[in-house]
mmCIF file of C-alpha atoms and ligand atoms in Angstrom:
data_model
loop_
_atom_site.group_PDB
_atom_site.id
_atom_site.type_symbol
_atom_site.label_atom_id
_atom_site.label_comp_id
_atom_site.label_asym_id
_atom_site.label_seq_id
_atom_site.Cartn_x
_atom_site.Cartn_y
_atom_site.Cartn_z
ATOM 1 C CA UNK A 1 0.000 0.000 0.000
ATOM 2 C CA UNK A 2 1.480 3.422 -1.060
ATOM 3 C CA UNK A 3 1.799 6.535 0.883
ATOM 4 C CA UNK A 4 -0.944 9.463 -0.232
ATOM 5 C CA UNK A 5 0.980 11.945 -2.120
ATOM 6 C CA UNK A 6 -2.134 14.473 -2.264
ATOM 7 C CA UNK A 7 -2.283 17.434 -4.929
ATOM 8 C CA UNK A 8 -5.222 18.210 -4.280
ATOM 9 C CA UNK A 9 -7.596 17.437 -6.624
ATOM 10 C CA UNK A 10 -7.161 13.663 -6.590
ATOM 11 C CA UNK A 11 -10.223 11.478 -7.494
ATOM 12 C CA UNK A 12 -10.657 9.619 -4.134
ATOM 13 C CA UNK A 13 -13.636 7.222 -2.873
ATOM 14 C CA UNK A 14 -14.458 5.772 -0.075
ATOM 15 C CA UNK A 15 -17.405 3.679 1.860
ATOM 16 C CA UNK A 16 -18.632 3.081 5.279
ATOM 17 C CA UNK A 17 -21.207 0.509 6.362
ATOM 18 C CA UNK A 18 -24.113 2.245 7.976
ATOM 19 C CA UNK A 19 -23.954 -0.268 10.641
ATOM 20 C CA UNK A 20 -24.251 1.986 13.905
ATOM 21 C CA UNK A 21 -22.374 4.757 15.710
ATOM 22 C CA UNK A 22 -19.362 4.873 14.447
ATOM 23 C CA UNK A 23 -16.286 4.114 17.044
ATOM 24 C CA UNK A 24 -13.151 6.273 17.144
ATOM 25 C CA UNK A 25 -11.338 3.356 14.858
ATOM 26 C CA UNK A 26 -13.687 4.478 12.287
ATOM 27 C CA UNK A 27 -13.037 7.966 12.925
ATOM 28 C CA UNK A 28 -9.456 7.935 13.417
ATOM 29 C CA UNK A 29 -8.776 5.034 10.557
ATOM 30 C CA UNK A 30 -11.074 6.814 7.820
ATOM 31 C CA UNK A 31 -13.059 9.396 8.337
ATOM 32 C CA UNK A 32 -10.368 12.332 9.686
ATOM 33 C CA UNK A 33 -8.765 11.132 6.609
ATOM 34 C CA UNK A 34 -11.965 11.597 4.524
ATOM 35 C CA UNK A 35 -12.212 15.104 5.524
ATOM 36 C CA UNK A 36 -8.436 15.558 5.449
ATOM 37 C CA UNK A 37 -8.605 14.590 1.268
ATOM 38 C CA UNK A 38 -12.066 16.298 0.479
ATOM 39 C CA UNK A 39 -12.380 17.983 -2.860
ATOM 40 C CA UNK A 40 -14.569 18.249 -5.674
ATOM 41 C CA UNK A 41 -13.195 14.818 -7.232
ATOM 42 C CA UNK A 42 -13.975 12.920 -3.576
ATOM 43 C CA UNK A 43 -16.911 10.459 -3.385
ATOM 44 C CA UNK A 44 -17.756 9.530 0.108
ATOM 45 C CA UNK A 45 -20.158 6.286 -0.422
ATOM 46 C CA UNK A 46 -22.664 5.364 2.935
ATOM 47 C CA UNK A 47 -22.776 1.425 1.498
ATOM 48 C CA UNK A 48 -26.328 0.599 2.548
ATOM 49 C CA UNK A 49 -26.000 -2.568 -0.402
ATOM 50 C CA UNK A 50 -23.544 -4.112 1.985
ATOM 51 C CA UNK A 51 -25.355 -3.422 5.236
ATOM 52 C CA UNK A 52 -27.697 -6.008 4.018
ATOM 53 C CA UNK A 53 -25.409 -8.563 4.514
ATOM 54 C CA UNK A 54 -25.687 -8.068 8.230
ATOM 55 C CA UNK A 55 -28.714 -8.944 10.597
ATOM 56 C CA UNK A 56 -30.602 -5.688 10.709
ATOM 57 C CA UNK A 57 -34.006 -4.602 10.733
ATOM 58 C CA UNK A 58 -35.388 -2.414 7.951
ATOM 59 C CA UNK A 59 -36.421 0.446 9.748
ATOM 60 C CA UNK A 60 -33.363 0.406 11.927
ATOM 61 C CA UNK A 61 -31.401 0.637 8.477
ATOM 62 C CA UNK A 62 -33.263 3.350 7.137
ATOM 63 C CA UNK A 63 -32.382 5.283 10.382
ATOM 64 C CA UNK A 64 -28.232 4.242 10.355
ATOM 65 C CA UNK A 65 -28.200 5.361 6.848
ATOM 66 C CA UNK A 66 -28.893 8.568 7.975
ATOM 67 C CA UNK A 67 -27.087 8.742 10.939
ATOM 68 C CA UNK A 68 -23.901 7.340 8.847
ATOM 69 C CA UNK A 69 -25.031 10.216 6.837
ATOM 70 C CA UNK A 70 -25.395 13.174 9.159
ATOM 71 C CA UNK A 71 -22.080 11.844 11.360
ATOM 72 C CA UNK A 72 -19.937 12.071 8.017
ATOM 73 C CA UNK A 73 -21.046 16.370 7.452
ATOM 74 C CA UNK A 74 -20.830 16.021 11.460
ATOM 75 C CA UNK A 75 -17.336 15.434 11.311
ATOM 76 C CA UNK A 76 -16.095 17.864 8.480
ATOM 77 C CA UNK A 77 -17.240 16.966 4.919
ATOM 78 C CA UNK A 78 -18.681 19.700 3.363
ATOM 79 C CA UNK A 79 -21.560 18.074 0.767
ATOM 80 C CA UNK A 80 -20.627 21.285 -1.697
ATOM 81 C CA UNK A 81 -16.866 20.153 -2.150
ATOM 82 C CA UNK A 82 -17.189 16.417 -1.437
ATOM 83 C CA UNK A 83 -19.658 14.270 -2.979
ATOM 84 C CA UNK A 84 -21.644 12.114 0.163
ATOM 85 C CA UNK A 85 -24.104 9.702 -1.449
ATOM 86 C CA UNK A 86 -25.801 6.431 -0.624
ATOM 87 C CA UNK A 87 -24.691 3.529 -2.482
ATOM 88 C CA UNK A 88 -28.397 2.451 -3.199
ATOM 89 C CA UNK A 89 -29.452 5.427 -4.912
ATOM 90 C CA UNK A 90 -26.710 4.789 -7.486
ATOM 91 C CA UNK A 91 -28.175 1.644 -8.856
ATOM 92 C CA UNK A 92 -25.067 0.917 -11.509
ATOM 93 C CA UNK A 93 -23.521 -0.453 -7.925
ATOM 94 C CA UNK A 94 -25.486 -3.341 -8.089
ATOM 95 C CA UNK A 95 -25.215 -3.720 -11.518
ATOM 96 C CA UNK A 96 -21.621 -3.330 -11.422
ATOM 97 C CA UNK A 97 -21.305 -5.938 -9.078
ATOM 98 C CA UNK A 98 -22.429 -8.093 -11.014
ATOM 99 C CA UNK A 99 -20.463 -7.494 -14.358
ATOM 100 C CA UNK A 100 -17.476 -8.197 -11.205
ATOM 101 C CA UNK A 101 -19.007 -11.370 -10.182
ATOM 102 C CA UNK A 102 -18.310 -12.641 -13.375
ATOM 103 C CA UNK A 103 -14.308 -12.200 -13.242
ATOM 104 C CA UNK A 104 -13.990 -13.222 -9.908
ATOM 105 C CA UNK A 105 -13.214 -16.599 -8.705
ATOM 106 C CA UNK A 106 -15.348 -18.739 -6.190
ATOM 107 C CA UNK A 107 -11.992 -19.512 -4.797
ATOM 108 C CA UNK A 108 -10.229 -15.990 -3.897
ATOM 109 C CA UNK A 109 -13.614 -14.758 -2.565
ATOM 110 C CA UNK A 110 -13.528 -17.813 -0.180
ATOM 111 C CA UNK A 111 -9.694 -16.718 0.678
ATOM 112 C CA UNK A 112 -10.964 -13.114 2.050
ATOM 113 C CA UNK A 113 -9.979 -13.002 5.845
ATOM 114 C CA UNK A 114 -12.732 -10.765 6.456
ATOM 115 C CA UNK A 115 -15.749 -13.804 4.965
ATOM 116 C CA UNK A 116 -13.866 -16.172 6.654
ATOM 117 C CA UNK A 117 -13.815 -14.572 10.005
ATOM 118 C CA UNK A 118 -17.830 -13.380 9.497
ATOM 119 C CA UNK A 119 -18.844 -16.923 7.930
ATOM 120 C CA UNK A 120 -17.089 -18.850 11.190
ATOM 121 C CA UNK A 121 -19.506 -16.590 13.363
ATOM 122 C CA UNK A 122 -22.860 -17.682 11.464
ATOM 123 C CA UNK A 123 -24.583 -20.728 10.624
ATOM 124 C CA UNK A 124 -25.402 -20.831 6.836
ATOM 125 C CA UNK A 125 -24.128 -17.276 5.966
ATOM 126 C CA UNK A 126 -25.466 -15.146 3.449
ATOM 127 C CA UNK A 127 -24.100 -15.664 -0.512
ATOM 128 C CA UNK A 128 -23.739 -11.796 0.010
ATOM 129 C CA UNK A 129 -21.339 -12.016 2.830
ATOM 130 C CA UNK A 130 -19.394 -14.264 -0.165
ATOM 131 C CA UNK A 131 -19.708 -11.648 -2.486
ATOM 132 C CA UNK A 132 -18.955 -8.572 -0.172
ATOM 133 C CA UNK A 133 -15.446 -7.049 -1.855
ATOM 134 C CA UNK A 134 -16.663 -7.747 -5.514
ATOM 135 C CA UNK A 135 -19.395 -5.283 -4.707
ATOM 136 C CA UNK A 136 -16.537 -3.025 -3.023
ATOM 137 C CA UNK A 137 -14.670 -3.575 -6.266
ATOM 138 C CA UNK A 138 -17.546 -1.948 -8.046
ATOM 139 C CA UNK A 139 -17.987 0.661 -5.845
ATOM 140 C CA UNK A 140 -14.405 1.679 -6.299
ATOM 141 C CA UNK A 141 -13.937 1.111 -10.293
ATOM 142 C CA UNK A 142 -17.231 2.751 -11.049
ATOM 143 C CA UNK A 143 -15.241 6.595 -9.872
ATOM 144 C CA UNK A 144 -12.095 5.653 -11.539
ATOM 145 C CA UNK A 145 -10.972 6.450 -8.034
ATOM 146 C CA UNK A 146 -7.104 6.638 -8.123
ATOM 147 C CA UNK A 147 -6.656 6.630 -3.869
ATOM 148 C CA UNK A 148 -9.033 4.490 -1.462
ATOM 149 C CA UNK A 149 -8.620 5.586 1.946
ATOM 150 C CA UNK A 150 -9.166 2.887 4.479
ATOM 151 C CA UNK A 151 -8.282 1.038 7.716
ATOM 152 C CA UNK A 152 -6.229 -1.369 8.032
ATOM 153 C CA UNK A 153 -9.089 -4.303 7.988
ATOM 154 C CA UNK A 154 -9.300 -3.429 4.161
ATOM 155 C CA UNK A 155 -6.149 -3.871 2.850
ATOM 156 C CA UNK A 156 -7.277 -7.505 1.262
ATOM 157 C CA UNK A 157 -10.158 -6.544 -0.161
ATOM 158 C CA UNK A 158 -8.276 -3.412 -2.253
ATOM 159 C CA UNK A 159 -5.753 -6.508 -3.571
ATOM 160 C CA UNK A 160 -8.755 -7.864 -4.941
ATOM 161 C CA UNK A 161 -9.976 -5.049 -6.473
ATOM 162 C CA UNK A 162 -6.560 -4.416 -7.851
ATOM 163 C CA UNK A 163 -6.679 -8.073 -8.935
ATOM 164 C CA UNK A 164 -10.029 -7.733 -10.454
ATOM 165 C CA UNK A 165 -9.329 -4.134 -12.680
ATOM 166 C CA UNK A 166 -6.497 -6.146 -13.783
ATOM 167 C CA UNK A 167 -7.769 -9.314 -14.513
ATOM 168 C CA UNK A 168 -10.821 -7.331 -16.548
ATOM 169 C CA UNK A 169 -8.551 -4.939 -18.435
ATOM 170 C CA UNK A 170 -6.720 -7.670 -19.694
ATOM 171 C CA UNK A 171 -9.316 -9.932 -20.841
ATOM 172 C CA UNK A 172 -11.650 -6.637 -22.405
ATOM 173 C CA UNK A 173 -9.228 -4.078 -22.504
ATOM 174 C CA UNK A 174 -8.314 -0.801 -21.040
ATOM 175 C CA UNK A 175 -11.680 -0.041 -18.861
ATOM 176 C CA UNK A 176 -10.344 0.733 -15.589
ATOM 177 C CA UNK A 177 -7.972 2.595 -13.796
ATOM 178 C CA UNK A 178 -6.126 0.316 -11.508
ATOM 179 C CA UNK A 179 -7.050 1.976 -7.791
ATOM 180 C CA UNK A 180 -4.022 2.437 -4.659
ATOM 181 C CA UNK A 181 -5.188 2.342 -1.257
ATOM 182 C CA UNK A 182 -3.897 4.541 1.396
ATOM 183 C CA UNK A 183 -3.786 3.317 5.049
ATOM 184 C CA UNK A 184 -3.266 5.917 7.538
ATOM 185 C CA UNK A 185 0.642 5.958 9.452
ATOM 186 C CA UNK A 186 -1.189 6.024 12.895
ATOM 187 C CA UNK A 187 -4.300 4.329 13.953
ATOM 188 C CA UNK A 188 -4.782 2.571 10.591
ATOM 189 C CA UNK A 189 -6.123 -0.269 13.220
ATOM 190 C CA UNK A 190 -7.412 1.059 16.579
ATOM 191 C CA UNK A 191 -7.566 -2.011 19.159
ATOM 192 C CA UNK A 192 -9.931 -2.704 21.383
ATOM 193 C CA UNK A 193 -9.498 -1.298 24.765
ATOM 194 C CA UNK A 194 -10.053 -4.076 26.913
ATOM 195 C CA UNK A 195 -9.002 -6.835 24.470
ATOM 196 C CA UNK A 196 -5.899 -5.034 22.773
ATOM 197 C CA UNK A 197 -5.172 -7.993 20.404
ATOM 198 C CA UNK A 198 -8.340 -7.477 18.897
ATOM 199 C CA UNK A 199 -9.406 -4.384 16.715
ATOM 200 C CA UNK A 200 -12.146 -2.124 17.852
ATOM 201 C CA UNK A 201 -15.150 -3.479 15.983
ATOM 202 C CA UNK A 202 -18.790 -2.247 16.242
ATOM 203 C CA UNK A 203 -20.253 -5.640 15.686
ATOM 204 C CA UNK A 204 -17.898 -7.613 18.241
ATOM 205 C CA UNK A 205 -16.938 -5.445 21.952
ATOM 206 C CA UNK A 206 -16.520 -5.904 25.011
ATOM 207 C CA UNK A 207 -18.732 -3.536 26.530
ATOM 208 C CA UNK A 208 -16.200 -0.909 27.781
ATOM 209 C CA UNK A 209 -13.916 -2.070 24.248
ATOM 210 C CA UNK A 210 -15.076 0.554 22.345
ATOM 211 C CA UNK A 211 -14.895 4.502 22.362
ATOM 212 C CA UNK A 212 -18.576 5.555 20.035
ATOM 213 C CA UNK A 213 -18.291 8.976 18.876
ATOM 214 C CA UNK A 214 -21.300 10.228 20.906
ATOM 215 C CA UNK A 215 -20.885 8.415 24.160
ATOM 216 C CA UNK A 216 -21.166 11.045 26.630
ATOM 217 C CA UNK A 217 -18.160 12.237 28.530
ATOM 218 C CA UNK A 218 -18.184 10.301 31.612
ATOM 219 C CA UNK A 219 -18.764 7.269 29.676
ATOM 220 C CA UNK A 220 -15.360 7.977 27.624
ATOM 221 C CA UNK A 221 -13.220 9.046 30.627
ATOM 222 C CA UNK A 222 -14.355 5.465 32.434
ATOM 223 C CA UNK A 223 -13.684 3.318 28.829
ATOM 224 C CA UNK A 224 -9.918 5.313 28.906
ATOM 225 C CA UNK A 225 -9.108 4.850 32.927
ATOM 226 C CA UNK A 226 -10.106 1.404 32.361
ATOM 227 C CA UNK A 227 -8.155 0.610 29.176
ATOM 228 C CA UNK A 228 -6.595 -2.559 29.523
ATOM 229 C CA UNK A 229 -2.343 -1.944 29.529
ATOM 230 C CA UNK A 230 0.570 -4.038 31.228
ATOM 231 C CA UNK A 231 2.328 -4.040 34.728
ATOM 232 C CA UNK A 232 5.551 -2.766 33.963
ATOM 233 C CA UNK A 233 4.899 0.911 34.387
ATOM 234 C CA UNK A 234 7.061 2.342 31.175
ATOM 235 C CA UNK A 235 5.510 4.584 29.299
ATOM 236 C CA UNK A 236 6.963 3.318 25.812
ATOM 237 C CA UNK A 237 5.319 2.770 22.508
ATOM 238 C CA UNK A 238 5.679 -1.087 21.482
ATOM 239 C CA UNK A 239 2.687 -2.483 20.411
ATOM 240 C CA UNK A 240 4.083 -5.970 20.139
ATOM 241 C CA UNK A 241 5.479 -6.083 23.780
ATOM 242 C CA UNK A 242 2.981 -3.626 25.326
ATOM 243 C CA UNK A 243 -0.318 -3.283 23.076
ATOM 244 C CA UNK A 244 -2.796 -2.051 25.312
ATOM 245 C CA UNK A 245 -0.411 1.275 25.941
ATOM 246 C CA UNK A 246 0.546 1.613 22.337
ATOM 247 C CA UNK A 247 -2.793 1.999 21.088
ATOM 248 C CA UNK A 248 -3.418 4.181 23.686
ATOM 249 C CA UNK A 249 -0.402 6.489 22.439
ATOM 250 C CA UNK A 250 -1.309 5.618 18.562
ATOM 251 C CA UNK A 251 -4.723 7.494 19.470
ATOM 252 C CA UNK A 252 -3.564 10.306 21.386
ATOM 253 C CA UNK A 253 -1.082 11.141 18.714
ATOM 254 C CA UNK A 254 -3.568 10.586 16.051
ATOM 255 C CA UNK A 255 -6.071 13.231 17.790
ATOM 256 C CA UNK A 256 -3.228 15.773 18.528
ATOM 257 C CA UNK A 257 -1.530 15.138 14.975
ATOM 258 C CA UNK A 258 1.918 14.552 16.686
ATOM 259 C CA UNK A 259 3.287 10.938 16.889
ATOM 260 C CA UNK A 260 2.978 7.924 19.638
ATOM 261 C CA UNK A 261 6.786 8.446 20.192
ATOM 262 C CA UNK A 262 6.470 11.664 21.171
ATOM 263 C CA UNK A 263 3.319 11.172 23.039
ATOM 264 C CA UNK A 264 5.146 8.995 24.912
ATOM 265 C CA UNK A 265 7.984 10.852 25.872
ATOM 266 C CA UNK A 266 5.528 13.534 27.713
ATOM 267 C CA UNK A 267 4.455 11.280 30.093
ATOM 268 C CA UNK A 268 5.526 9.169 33.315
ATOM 269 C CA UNK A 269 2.602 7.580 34.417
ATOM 270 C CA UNK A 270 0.107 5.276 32.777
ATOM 271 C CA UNK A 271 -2.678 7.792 34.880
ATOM 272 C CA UNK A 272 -1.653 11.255 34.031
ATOM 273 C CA UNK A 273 -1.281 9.838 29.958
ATOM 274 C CA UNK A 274 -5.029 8.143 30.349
ATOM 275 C CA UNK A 275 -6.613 11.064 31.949
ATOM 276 C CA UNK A 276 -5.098 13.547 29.734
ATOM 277 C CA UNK A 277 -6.058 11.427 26.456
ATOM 278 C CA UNK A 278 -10.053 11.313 28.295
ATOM 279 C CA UNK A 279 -10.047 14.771 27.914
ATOM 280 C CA UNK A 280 -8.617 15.232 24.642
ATOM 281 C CA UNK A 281 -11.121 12.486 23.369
ATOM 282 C CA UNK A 282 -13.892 14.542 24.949
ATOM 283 C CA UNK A 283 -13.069 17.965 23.866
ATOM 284 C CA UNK A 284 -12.239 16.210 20.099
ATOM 285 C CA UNK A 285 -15.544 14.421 19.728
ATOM 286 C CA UNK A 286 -17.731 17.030 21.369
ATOM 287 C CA UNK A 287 -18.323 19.364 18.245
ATOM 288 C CA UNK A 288 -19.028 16.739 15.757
ATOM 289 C CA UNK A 289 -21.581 15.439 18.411
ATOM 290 C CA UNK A 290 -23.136 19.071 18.435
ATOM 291 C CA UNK A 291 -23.330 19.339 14.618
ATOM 292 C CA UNK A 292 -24.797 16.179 14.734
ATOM 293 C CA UNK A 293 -27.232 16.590 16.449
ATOM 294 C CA UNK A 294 -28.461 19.835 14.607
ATOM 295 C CA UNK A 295 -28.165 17.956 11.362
ATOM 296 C CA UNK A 296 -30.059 14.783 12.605
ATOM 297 C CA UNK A 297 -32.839 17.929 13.459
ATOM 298 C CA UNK A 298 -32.911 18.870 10.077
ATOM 299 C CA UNK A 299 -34.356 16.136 7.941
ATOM 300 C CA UNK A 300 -34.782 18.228 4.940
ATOM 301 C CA UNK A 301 -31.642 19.301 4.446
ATOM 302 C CA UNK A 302 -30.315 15.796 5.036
ATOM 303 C CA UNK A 303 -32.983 14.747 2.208
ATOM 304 C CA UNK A 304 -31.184 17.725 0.345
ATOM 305 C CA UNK A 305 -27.513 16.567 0.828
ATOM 306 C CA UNK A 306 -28.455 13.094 0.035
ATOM 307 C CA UNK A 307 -30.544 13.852 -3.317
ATOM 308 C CA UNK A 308 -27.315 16.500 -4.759
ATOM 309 C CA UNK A 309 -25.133 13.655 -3.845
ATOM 310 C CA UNK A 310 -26.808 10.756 -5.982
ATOM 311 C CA UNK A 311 -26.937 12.701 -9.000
ATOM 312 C CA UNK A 312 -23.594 13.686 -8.627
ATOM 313 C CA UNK A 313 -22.219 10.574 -8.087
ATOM 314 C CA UNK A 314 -24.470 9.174 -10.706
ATOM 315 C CA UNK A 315 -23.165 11.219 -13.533
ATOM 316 C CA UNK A 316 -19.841 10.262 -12.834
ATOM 317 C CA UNK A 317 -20.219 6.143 -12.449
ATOM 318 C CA UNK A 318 -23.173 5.359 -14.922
ATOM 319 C CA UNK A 319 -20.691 6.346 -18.099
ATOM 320 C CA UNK A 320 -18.064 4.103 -16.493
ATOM 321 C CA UNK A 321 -20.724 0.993 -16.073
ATOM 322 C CA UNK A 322 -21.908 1.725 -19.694
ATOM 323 C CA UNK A 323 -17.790 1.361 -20.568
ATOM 324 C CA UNK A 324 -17.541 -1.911 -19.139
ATOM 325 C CA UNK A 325 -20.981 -3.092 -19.924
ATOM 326 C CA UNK A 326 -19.963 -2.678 -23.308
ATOM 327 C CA UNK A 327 -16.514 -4.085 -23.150
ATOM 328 C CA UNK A 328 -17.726 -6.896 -22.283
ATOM 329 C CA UNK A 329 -20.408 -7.559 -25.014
ATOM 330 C CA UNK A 330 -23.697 -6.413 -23.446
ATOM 331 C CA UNK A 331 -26.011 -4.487 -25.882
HETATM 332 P P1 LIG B 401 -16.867 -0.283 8.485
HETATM 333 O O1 LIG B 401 -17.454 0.257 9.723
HETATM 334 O O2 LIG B 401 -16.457 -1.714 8.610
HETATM 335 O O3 LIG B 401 -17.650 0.027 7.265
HETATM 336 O O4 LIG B 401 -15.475 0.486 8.309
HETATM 337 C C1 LIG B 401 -15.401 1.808 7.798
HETATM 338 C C2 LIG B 401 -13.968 2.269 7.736
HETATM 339 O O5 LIG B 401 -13.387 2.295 9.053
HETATM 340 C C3 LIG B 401 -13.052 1.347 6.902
HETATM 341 O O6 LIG B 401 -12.137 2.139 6.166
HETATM 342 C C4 LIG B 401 -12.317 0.533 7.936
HETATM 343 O O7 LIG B 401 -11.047 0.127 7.495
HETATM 344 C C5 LIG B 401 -12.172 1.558 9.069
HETATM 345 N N1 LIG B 401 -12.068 0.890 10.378
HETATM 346 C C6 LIG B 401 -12.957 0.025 10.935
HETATM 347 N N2 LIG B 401 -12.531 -0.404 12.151
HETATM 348 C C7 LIG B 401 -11.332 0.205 12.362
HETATM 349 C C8 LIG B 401 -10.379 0.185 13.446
HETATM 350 N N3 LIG B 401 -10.573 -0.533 14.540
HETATM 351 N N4 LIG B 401 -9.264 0.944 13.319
HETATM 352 C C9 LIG B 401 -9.041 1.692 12.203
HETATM 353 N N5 LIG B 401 -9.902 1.761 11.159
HETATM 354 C C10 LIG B 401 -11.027 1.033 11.227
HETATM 355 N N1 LIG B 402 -15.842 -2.930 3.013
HETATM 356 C C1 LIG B 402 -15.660 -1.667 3.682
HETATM 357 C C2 LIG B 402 -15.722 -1.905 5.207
HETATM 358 O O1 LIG B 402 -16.258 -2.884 5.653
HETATM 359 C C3 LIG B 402 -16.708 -0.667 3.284
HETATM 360 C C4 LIG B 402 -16.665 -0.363 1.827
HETATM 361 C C5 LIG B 402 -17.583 -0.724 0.886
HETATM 362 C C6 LIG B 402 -15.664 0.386 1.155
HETATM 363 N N2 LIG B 402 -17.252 -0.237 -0.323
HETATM 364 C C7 LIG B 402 -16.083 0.445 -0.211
HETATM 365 C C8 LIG B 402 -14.473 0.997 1.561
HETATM 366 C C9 LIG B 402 -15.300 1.094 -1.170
HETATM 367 C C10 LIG B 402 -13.710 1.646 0.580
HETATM 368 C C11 LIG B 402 -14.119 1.699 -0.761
HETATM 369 O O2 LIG B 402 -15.244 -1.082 5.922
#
């Protein structure tokens, strides 16, 4: 995975799953880099399509999309530079996907750590959850996106998609451009607090694991002071010998835009570093939680946002579909 070398005007896209309140791995691993890239050639995709391959109710869906929605402007993408849409309303996704499911292989999809992990967990899984990255695929190839910036957890699935632009340019010819990811230096893979071998996940937490962007304060500063670390009292950045501390330093540094090294070296004591990164959590999160609330108050202008965004987004992907539609024979 390359490093971002950002001019400015780079054609970037990205997707969440609108899959509940996002946690500060989200935030720190995407989303501050979302708003960090915007411009007029970002497209910031809410991926409703693969929400369905979770357990969840209709109406509960309905309500994360626009939550997933109203967090994302929450948190610093402006709708007038950025392009925010949901992945439903742009119904060349779906057809895209399926152009993709017929160039990849039953056997890499089966590889994917991510279905592997998910299909262990359930008893007679959803084809979808199969499917899952060749749908990402689409969503990526359909912008002609040239940077995909993502977590950690994706690096796999944007090999496939690599895998997959290649594999269909050289069997139709030149259709798509071949996309780089861009994984952030720090928190690329924020850990669970109390299980710090395991990545903070909003399907899978302990209950104090996770930090959600709107918890209220107290509930942050008791997730922090509680953070699982070690017994040898160093304050040191090592996540192999001393995980639970590192990822405390990798998200301190990643909300104060220095580095977990030098985090590290400010502090002596596991208490004055926690308490300290408690308040710096709070007083981060706590404007995005007040814009969010005013936009979750406004349902029109959501409506608005979401309706400029599809027909933005669609004017940009439909050509590309009709390009590999017709590359590969269809009328
Ligand atoms: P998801 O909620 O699975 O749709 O993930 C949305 C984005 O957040 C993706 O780019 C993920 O890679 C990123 N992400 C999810 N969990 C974490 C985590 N624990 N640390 C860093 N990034 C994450
Ligand atoms: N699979 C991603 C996740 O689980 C979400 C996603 C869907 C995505 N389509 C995408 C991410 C396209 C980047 C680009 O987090």
């Amino acid at each position: 995975m390359e490093e971002l070398i950002y001019d400015g005007t780079m054609r970037i896209l990205s997707g969440i799953q609108p899959s509940g309140t996002m946690h500060i791995g989200n935030y720190l691993g995407a989303v501050k880099q979302w708003v960090a890239y915007q411009n007029p050639e970002a497209f910031y995709c809410v991926v409703d399509l693969h929400a369905l391959t979770l357990e969840i109710e209709p109406e509960v869906l309905r309500e994360q999309s626009l939550d997933c929605v109203a967090t994302l402007l929450a948190a610093g993408i402006d709708p007038e530079i950025a392009t925010v849409f949901l992945q439903s309303h742009v119904s060349v996704h779906a057809q895209m996907g399926w152009l993709l499911e017929c160039v990849a292989n039953f056997g890499e999809l089966s590889r994917m750590t991510q279905f592997k992990e998910k299909a262990s967990r359930q008893k007679g899984y959803r084809v979808g959850l199969l499917t899952y990255p060749v749908l990402m695929a689409g969503d990526i190839l359909l912008y002609d996106a040239e940077q995909v910036p993502v977590g950690d957890d994706q690096r796999q699935h944007l090999e496939l998609t690599r895998e997959l632009a290649e594999r269909f340019n050289n069997r139709f010819g030149l259709t798509f451009a071949v996309p780089v990811g861009y994984v952030p230096h720090a928190a690329a893979r924020v850990m669970d607090l109390q299980e710090p071998e395991r990545k903070m996940s909003k399907s899978i937490s302990s209950p104090l694991g996770s930090i959600y962007l709107f918890d209220e304060p107290a509930e942050i500063e008791k997730k922090i002071m509680k953070a699982v670390t070690d017994t040898d009292g160093e304050v040191r950045f090592d996540p192999k010998k001393k995980p639970g501390l590192s990822n405390l330093l990798e998200i301190f540094s990643s909300f104060d835009n220095s580095t977990p090294q030098d985090v590290a070296q400010r502090y002596e004591r596991y208490g004055d570093l926690k308490k300290d990164l408690a308040e710096l959590v709070v007083t981060s999160l706590a404007p995005i939680k007040a814009r969010y609330h005013e936009l979750r108050g406004d349902p029109a202008e959501l409506d608005r946002v979401i309706a400029h965004g599809a027909k933005k987004a669609m004017a940009t992907a439909e050509p590309v579909y009709r390009r590999a539609a017709a590359a590969m024979g269809l009328i």
